[in-house]
Coordinates of C-alpha atoms in Angstrom, one line a residue:
X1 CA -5.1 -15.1 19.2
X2 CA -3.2 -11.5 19.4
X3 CA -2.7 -9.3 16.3
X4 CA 0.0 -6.4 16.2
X5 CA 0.4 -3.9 14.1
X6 CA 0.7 0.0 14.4
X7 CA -2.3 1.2 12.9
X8 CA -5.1 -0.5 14.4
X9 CA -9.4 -1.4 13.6
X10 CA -10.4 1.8 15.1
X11 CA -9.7 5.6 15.6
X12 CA -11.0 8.3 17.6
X13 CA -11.9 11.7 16.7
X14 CA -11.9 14.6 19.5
X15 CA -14.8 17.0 19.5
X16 CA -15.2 20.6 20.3
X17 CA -17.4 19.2 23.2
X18 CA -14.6 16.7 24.3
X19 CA -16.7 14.1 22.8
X20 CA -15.2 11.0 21.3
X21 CA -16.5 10.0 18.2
X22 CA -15.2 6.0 16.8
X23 CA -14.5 5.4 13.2
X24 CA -13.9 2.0 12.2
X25 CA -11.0 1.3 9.7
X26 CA -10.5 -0.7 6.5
X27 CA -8.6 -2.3 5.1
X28 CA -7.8 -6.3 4.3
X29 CA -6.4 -6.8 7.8
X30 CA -9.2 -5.2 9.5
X31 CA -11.7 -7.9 7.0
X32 CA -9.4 -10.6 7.7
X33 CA -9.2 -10.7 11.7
X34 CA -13.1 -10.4 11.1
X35 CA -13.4 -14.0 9.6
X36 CA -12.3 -15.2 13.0
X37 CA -14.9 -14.4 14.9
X38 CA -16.4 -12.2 17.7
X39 CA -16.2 -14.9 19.9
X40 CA -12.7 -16.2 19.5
X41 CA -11.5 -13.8 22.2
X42 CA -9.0 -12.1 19.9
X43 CA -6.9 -9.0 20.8
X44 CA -5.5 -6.7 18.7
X45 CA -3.0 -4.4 19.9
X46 CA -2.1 -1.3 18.2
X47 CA -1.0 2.3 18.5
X48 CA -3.2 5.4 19.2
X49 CA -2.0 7.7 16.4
X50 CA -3.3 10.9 17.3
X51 CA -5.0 12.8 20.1
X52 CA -8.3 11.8 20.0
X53 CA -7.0 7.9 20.4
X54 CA -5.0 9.0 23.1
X55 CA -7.8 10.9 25.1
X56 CA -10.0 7.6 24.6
X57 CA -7.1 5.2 26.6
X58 CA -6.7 8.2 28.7
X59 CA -10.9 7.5 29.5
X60 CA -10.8 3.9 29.5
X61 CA -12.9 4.2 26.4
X62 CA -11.9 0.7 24.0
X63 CA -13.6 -1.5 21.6
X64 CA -14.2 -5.0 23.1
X65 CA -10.7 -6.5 21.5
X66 CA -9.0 -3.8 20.7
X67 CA -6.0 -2.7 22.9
X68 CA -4.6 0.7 22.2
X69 CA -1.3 1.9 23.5
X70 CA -0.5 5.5 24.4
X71 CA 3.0 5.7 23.5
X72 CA 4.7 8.8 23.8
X73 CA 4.1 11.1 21.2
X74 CA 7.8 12.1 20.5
X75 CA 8.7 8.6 21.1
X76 CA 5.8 7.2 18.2
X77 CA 6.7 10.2 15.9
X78 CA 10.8 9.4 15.7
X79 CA 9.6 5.5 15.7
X80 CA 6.8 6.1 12.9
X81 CA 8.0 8.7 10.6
X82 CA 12.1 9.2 11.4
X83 CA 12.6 5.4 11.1
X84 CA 9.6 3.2 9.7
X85 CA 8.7 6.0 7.3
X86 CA 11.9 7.7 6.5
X87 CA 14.2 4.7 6.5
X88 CA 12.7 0.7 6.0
X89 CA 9.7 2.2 3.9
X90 CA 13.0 3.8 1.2
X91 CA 15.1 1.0 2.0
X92 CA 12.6 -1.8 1.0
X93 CA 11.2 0.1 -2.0
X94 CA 14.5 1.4 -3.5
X95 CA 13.9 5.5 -2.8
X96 CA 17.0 7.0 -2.1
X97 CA 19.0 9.0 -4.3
X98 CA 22.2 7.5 -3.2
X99 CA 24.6 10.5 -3.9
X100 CA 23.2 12.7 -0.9
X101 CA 21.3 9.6 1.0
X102 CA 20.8 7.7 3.2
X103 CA 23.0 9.4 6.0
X104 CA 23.3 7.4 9.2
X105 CA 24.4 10.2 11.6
X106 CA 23.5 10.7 15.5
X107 CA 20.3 11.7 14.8
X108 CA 19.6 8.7 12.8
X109 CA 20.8 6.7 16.5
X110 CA 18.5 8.7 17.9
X111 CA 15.5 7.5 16.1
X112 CA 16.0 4.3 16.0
X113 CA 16.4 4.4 20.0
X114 CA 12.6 5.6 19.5
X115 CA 11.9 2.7 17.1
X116 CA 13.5 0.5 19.8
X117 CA 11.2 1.7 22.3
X118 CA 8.5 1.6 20.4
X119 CA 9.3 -2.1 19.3
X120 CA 9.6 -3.0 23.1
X121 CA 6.1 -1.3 24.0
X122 CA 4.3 -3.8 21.7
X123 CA 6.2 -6.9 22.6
X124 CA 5.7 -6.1 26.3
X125 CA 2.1 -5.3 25.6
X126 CA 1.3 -8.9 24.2
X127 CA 3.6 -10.8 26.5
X128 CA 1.2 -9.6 29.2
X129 CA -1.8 -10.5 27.7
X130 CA -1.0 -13.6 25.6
X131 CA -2.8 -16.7 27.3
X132 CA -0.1 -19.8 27.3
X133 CA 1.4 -21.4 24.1
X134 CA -1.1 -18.4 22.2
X135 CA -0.6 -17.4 18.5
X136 CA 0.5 -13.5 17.9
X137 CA 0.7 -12.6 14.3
X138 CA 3.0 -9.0 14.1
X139 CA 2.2 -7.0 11.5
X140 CA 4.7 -5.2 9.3
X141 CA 8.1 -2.7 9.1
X142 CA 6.9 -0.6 11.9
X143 CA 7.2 -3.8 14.3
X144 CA 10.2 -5.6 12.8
X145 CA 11.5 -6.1 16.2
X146 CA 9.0 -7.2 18.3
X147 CA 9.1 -11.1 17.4
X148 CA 12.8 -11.4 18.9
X149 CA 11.4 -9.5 21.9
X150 CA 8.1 -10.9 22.5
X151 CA 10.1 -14.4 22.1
X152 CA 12.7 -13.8 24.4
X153 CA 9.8 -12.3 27.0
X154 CA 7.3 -15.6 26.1
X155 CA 8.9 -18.4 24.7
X156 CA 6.0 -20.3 24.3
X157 CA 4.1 -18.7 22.0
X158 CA 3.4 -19.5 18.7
X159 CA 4.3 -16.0 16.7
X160 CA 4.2 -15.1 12.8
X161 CA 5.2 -11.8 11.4
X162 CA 3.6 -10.3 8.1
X163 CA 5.6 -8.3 5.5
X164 CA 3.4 -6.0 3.5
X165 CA 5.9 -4.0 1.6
X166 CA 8.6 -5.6 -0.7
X167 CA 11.7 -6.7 0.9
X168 CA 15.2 -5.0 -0.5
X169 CA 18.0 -7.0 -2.3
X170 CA 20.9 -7.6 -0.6
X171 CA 22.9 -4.6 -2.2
X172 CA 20.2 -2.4 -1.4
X173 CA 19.1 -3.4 2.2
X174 CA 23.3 -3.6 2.8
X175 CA 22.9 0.3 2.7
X176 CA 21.8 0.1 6.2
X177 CA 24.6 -0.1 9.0
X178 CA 25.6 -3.4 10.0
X179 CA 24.3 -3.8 13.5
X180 CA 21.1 -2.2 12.3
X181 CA 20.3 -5.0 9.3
X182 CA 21.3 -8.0 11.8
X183 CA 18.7 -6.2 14.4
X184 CA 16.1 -5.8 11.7
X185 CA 16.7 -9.8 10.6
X186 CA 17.0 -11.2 14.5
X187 CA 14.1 -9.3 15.0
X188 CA 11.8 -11.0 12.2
X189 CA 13.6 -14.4 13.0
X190 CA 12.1 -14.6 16.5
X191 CA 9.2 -15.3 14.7
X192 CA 8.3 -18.8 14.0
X193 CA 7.2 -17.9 10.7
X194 CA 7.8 -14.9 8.5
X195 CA 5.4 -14.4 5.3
X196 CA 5.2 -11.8 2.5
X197 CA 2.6 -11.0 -0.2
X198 CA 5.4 -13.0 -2.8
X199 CA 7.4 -15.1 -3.9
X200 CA 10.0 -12.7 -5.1
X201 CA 9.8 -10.8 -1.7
X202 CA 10.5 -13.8 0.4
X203 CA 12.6 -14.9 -1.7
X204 CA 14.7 -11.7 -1.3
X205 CA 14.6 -11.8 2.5
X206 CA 15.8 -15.2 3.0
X207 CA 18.7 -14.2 0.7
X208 CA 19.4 -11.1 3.2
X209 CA 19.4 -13.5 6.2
X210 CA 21.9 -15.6 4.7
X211 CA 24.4 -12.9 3.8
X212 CA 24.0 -11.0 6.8
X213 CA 23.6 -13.6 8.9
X214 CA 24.6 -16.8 7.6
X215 CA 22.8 -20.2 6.9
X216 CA 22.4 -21.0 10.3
X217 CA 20.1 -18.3 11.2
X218 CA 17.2 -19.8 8.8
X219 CA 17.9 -23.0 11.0
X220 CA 14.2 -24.3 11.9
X221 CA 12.5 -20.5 10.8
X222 CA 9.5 -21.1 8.0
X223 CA 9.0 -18.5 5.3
X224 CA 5.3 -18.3 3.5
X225 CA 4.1 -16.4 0.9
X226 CA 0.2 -15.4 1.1
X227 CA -0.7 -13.0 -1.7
X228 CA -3.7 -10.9 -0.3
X229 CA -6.6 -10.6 -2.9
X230 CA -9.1 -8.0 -3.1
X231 CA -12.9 -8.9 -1.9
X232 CA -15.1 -9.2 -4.7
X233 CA -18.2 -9.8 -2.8
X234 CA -17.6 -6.5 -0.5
X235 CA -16.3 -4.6 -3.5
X236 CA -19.2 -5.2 -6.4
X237 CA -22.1 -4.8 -3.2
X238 CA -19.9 -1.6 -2.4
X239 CA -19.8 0.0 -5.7
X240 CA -23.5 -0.5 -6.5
X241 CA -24.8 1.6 -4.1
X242 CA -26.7 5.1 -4.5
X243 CA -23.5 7.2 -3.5
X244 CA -21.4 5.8 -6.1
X245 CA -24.1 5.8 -8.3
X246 CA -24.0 9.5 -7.4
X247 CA -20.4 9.8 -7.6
X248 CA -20.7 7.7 -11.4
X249 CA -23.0 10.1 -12.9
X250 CA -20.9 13.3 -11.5
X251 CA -17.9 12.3 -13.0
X252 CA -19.2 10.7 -16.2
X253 CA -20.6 14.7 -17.0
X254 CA -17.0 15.7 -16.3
X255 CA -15.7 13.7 -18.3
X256 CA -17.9 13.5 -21.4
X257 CA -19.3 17.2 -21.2
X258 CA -18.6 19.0 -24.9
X259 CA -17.7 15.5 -26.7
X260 CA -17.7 16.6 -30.3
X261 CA -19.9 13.9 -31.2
X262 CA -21.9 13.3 -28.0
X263 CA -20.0 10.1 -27.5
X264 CA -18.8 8.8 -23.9
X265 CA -15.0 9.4 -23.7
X266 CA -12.5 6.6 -22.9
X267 CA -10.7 6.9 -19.9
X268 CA -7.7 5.8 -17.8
X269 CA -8.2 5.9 -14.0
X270 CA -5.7 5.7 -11.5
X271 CA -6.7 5.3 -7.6
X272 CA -3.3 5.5 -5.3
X273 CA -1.8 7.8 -2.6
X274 CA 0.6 9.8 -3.3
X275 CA 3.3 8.2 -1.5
X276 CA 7.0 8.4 -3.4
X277 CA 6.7 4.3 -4.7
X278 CA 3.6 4.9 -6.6
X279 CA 5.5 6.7 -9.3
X280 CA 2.0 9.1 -9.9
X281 CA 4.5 11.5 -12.0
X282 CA 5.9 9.6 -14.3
X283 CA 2.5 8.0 -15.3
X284 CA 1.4 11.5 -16.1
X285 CA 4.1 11.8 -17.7
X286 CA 3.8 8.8 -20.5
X287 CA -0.2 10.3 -20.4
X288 CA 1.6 13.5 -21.8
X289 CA 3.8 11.6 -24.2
X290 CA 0.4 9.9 -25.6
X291 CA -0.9 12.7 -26.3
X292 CA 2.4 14.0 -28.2
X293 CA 3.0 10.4 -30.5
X294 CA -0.6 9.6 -30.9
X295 CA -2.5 13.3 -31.2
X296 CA -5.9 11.0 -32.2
X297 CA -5.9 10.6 -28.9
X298 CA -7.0 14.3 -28.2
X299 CA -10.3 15.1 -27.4
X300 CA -11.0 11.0 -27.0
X301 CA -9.4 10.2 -23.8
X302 CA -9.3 11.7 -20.3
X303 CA -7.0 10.1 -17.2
X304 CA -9.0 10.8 -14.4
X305 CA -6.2 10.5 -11.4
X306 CA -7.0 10.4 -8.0
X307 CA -4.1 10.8 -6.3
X308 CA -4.7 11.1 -2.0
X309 CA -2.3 12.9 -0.1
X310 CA -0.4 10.9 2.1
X311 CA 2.4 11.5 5.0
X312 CA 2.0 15.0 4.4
X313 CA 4.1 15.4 8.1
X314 CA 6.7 14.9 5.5
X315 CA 8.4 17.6 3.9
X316 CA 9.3 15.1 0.7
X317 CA 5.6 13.9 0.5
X318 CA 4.0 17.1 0.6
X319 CA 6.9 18.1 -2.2
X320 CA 5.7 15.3 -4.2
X321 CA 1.8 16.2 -4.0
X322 CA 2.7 19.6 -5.2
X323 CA 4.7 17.6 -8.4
X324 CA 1.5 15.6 -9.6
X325 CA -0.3 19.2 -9.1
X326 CA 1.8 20.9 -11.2
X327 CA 2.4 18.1 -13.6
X328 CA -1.5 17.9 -14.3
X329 CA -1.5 21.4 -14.5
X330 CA 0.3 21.5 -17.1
X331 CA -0.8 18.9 -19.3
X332 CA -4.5 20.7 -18.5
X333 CA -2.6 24.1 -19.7
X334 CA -0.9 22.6 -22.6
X335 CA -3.7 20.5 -24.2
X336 CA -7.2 21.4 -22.6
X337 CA -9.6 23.1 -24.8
X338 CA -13.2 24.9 -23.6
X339 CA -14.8 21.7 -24.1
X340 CA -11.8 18.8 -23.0
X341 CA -10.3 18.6 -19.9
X342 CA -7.1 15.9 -20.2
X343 CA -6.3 15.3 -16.7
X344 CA -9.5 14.9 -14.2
X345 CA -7.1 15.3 -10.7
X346 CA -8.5 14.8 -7.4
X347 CA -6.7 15.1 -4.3
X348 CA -9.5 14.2 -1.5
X349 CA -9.9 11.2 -0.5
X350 CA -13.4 9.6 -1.3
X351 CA -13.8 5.7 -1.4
X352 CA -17.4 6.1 -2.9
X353 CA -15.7 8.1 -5.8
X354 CA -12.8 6.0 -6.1
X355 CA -15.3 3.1 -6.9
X356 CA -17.1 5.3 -9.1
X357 CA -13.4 5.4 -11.2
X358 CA -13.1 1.8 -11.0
X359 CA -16.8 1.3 -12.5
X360 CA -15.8 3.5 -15.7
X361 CA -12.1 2.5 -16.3
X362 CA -11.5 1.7 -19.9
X363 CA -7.9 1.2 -18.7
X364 CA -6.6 1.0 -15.6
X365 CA -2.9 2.4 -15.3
X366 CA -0.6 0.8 -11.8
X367 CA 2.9 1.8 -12.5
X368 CA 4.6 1.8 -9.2
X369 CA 8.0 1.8 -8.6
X370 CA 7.9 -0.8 -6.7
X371 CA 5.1 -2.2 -4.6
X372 CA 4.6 -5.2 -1.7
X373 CA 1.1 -6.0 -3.8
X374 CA -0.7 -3.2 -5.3
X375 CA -4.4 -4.2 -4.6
X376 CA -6.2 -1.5 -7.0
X377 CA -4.7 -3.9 -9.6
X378 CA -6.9 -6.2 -8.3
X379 CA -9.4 -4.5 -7.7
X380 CA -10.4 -2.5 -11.0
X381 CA -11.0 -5.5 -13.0
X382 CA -13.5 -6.7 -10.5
X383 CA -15.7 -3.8 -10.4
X384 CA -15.2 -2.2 -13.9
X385 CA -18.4 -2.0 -15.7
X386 CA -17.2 -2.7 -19.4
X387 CA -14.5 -4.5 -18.8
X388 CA -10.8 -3.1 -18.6
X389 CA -6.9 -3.3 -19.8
X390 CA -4.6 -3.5 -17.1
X391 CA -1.2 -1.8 -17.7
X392 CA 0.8 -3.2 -14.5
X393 CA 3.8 -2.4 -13.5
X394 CA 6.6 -5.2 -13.4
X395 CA 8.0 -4.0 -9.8
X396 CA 4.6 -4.8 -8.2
X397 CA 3.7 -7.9 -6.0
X398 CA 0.7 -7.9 -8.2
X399 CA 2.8 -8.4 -11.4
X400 CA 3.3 -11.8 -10.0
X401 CA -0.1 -13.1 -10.4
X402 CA -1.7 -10.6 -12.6
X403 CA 1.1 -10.4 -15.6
X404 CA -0.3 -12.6 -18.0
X405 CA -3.2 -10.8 -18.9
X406 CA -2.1 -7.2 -18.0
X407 CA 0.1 -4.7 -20.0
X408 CA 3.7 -5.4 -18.5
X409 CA 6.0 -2.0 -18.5
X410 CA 8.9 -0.8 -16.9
X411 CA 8.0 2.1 -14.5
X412 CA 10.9 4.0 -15.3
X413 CA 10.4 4.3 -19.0
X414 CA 7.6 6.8 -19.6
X415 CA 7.6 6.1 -23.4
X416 CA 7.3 2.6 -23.5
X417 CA 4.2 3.3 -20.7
X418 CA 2.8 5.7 -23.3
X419 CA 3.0 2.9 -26.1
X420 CA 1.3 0.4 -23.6
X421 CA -1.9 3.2 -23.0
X422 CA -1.8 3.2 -26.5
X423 CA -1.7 -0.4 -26.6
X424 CA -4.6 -0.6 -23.7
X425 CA -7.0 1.6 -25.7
X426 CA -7.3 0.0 -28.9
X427 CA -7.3 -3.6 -27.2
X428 CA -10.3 -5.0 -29.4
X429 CA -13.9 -5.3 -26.8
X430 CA -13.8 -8.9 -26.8
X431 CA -10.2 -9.4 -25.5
X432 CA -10.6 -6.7 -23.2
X433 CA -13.4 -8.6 -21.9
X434 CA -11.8 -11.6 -21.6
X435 CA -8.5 -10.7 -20.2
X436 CA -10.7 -8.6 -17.3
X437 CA -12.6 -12.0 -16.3
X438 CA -9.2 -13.5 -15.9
X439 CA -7.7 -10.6 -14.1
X440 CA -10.5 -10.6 -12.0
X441 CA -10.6 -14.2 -11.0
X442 CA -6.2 -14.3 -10.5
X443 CA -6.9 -11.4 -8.2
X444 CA -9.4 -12.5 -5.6
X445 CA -8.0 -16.1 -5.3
X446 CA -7.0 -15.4 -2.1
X447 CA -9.8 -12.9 -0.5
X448 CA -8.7 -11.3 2.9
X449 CA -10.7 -13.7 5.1
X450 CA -8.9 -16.6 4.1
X451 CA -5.6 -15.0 3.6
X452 CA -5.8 -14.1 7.3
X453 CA -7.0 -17.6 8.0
X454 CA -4.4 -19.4 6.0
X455 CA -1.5 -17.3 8.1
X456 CA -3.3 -18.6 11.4
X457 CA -3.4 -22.3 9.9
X458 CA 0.2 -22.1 8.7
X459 CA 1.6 -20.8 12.0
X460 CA -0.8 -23.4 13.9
X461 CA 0.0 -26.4 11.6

């Protein structure tokens, strides 16, 4: 059993000493490969990301199954952020702003030589260490190629690959030049068996394939949908502890201190990165128009929004971090009194805090512009500690399983997201209630253990 993907279980931080200090990542892949077993003599391979993961290959210093590879830093930086980053991640969630972008130029062939080389570094990596007829399951856009390389290298091995994002519509993923979509395609096609988080996403792929490829590239290729849940059992133990507890009653203060009448506040929490797809601005935005159309509001409600940087090597991202900023500023600016702050923003990442959020959401607002799952939708309902009203987004994976019993909206139309806050606060208690049970139990159907289990069974089968 061999697992791929770019970021792997564990990083490495360089001390002042020249020390090497192991962290061990999260994440549902990082839960799921655990269901398997210590003693199933698993490998993953992944990428050392930054210096301090470099200096521990350079030592010989690994986790027992883990297989880091020091890829050339210019090589992994035009690979990572020029092309998985810059290009697939805004091609498969819809980004550009077509006037102006995407341009495919000489330094765009540039890059994607890097992601080549990249791509070619992973499949050579496994194809040396994959026992005979062994499964590999390749993990997402940053290693689209590797399943046509690895099979042409081992043709006896059983290999998957794992979408995590959406996949583009024809028209949209058509953006890309021609040789560059059949590449991405061939690439995933090596694969015995390619799987996404939905129906719709799958879906959307095999209708690329087709029209970029025609029908007889899906000849004998398997496509699987496995929607990854969130893990109630880690999350409720998690979000009971002392630190959260800690975190709870910092934040409940915050958020209730000056209350005219010594009542707790309602709020609307929002946990995401602030990546371009996760639409953070506009859902300030319809918070702002709330307060405008329903001034009742004022004084009653507070959005606390965590929003964690993310890809800040990115001129666009860092851009975009300074927009929620300034957005939340001003809504602060324009309504706060001495005794009522609207927006609660935080910008540091802190899980115990984040699970603090979840624990007090009245409503829990997810309006990304588009989204492979979304797995805070999930995971709000299961740890809020009153129960909450999900407004969810139509363009995420989530929607898919979660729609019933959320609050559908467009993500584009901020008033019709204010009207659905709206809606989401004066649900009455006992539909709340009920609606979160059901949320709840549609959202850890598929818990990462066996998600990662049912991939390995699928491909095996």
């Amino acid at each position: 059993m061999l697992v791929a993907s770019n970021r792997g279980p564990v990083t490495y931080a360089l001390g002042d000493d020249g020390g090497l200090t192991a962290r061990r990542g999260g994440g549902g892949l990082v839960s799921g490969l655990s269901a398997i077993g210590p003693d199933a003599g698993a490998l993953w391979v992944c990428s050392a990301l930054g210096e301090g993961d470099r200096e521990a290959v350079r030592r010989g210093v690994a986790e027992p199954g883990v297989r880091m590879l020091d890829i050339d830093a210019d090589t992994h930086a035009a690979a990572y952020n020029g092309i998985s980053n810059s290009v697939l991640w805004f091609i498969h969630h819809m980004l550009y702003q077509t006037p102006t972008e995407p341009v495919f130029d000489a330094e765009f062939r540039r890059r994607w030589a890097a992601y080549e080389t990249y791509n070619r570094a992973f499949a050579e990596a496994l194809a040396q260490a994959a026992a005979p007829g062994a499964t590999v399951l390749v993990q997402d856009y940053h290693l689209s190629l590797v399943p046509g390389l690895l099979r042409a290298l081992r043709p006896d091995l059983r290999i998957g690959h794992f979408s995590h994002t959406p996949w583009a519509p024809v028209d949209y993923f058509r953006l890309l030049p021609d040789d560059i979509a059949r590449q991405l395609l061939l690439g995933i096609l090596g694969a015995d068996r390619a799987a996404f988080l939905t129906r719709r996403w799958a879906d959307a792929f095999t209708a690329c394939a087709l029209n970029v490829l025609g029908e007889e590239a899906l000849d004998g290729k398997r496509i699987g949908v496995h929607g990854l849940g969130a893990d109630a059992d880690f999350l409720r133990e998690r979000a009971h502890r002392d630190d959260v507890a800690e975190r709870l009653a910092s934040l409940r203060a915050q958020v209730d201190g000056g209350s005219a009448d010594g009542s707790a506040r309602r709020t609307i929490v929002r946990v995401d990165r602030t990546e371009l797809s996760k639409n953070i601005v506009r859902g300030l935005l319809a918070y702002e128009h709330l307060l405008d159309t329903h001034p009742e509001w004022r004084e009653r409600v507070v959005h606390i929004a965590f929003a964690y940087p993310s890809r800040q090597d990115l001129s666009v991202y860092r851009e975009y971090t300074e927009a929620v900023r300034r957005t939340a500023e001003s809504i602060n600016s324009r309504f706060g009194t001495p005794t009522w702050t609207p927006v609660v923003l935080h910008v540091k990442d802190d899980f115990a805090r984040s699970l603090a959020a979840y624990r007090m959401a009245d409503v829990a607002l997810v309006n990304p512009i588009r989204d492979g799952m979304n797995l805070v939708a999930k995971e709000i309902p299961v740890v809020s500690d009153e129960g909450c009203a999900l407004v969810l987004s139509r363009e995420a994976g989530a929607h898919e399983e979660l729609g019933e019993d959320a609050i559908v909206v467009n993500p584009y139309d901020v008033t019709g997201t204010a009207q659905a806050l709206h809606e989401a606060l004066t649900m009455e208690p006992g539909e709340r209630a009920e609606r979160t049970k059901r949320l709840a139990v549609a959202g850890t159907a598929l818990a990462p253990a066996r998600w990662f289990v049912e991939q390995v069974e699928a491909l095996e089968g």
